[in-house]
Coordinates of C-alpha atoms in Angstrom, one line a residue:
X1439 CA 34.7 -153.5 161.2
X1440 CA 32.1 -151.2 159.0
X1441 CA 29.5 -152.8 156.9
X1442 CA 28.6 -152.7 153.6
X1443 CA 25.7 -154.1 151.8
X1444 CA 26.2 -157.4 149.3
X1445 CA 22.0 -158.1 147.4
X1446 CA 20.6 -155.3 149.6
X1447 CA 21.9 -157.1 153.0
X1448 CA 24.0 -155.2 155.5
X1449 CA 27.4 -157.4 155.6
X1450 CA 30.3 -156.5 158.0
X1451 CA 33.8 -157.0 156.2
X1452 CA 37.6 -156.3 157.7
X1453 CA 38.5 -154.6 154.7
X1454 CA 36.4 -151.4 154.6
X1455 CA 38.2 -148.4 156.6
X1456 CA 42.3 -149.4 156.1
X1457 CA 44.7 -147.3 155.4
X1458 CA 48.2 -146.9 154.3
X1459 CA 50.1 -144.2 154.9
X1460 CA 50.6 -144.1 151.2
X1461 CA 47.1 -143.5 149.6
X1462 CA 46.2 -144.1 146.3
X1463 CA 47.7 -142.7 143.3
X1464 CA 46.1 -140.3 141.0
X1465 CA 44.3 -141.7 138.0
X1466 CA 43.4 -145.2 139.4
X1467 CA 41.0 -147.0 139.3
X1468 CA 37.6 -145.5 140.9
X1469 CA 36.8 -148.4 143.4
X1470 CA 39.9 -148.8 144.7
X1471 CA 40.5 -147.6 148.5
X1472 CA 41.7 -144.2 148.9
X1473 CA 43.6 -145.1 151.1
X1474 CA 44.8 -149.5 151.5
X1475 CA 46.3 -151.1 153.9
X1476 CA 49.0 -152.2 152.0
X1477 CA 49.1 -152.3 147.6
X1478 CA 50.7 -155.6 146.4
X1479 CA 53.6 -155.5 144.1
X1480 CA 52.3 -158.5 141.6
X1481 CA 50.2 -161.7 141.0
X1482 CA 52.4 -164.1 142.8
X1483 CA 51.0 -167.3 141.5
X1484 CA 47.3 -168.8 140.8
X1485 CA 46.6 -171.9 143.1
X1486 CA 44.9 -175.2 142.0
X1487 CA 43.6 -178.6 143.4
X1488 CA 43.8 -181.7 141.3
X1489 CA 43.7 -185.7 142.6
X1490 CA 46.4 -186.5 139.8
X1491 CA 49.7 -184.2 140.1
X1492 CA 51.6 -186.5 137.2
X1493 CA 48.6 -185.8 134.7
X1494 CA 48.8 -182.4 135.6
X1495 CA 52.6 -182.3 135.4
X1496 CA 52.3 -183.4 131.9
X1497 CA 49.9 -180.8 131.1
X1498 CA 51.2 -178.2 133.2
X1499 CA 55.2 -179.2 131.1
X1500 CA 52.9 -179.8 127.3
X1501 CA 51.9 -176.1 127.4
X1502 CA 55.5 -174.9 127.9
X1503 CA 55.5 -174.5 132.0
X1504 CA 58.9 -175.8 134.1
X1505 CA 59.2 -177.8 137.7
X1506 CA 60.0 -175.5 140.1
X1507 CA 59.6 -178.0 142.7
X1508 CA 57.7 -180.8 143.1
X1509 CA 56.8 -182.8 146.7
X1510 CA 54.2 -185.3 147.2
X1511 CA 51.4 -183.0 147.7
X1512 CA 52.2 -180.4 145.4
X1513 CA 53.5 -179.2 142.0
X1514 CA 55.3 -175.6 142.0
X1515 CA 55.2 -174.5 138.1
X1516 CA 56.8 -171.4 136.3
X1517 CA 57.6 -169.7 133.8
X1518 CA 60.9 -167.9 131.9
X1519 CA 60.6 -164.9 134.3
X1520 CA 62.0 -164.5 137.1
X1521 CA 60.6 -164.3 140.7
X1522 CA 58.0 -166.3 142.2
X1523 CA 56.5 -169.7 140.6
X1524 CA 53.3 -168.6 138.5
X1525 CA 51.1 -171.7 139.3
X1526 CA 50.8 -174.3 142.3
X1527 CA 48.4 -177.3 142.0
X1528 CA 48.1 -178.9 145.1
X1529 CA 46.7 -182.8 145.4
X1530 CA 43.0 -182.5 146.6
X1531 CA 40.1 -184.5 145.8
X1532 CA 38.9 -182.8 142.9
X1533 CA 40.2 -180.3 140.0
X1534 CA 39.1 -176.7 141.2
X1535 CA 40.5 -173.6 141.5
X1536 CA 41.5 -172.4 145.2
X1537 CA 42.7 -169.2 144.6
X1538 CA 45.3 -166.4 143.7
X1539 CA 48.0 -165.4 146.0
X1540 CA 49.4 -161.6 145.3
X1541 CA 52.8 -160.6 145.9
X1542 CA 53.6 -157.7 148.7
X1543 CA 56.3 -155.0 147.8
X1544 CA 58.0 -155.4 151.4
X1545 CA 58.0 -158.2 154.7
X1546 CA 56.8 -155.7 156.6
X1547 CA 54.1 -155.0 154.6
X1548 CA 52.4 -158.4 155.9
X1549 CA 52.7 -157.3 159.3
X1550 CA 50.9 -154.5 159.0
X1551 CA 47.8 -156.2 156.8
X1552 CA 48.0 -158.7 159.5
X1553 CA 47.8 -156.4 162.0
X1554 CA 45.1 -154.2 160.2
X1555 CA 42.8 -157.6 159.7
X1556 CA 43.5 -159.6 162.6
X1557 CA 45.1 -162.4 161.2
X1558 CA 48.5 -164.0 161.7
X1559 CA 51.7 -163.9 159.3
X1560 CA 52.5 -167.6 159.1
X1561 CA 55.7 -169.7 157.1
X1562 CA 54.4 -170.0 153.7
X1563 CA 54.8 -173.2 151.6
X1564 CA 56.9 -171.9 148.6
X1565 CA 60.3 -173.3 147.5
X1566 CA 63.0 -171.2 148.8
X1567 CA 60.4 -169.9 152.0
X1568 CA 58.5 -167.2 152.6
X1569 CA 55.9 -165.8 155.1
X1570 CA 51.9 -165.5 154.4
X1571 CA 49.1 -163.9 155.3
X1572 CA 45.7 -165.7 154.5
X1573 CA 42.4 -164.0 154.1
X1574 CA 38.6 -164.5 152.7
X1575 CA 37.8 -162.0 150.5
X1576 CA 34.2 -160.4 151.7
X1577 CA 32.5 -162.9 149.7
X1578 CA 34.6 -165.8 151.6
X1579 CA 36.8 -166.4 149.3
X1580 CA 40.4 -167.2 150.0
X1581 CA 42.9 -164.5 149.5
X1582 CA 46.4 -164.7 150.4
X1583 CA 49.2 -162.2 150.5
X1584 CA 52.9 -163.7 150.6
X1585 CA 56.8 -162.5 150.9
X1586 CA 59.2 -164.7 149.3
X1587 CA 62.6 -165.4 151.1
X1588 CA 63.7 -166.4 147.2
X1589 CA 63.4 -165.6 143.9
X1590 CA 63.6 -168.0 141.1
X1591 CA 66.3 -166.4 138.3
X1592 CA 65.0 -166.0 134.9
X1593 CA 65.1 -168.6 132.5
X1594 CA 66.3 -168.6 128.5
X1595 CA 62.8 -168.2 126.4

């Protein structure tokens, strides 16, 4: 790991020094890596807890989202697009936001973030399956990347 310095203190992070054979593309943005592990294809979806998942269904369906699945812990919303869900709310305690979830290009290209950050590529909890890979951001925040077995068809706006 290399360190990097968050309110003047040194802070080691798994995310400095990565590379993907790739590298980045001319013209973006200046703080990006010059060279990432891996570059997600998309926002997957934006994940939620709330103690109440039929209030929130009613909210979520009011403001013009569908059921993509449903189970007794969690509420799988999307839009008209196709591909992944755009929202999960998962039944927790209290209403607060967990955390987004980006999209990789390629199942392979968990392995390799995996493999570059020491973590594991588990079975993800999406409708239709998928595999993950979960990380903390370096200010611990939760991170995680996923590869959908299935994508949801496009819907008639």
């Amino acid at each position: 790991m290399s360190e990097t310095r968050v309110a003047g203190a040194a802070v080691a992070t798994p995310h400095q020094d990565l590379h993907s054979e790739q590298g980045a593309l001319r013209g973006e943005h200046p703080g990006r890596s010059r060279n990432p592990v891996i570059k997600v294809a998309d926002l997957a979806w934006l994940e939620f807890e709330k103690p109440d998942l039929d209030r929130a269904e009613v909210f979520a369906l009011d403001f013009g989202f569908q059921i993509a699945a449903r189970t007794e812990s969690a509420l799988w919303l999307r839009g008209s697009f196709a591909g992944t869900p755009c929202m999960v709310i998962r039944r927790g305690r209290a209403s607060r936001f967990i955390g987004p979830v980006f999209r990789a290009a390629e199942r392979a290209d968990l392995d390799r973030l995996a493999r570059a950050t020491g973590s594991a590529v588990r079975d993800a909890d999406v409708p239709g399956g998928g595999k993950v890979v979960a990380l903390l951001d370096p200010s611990g925040f939760p991170v995680r990347v996923v590869h959908c077995a299935d994508q949801l068809p496009a819907l008639p706006e």
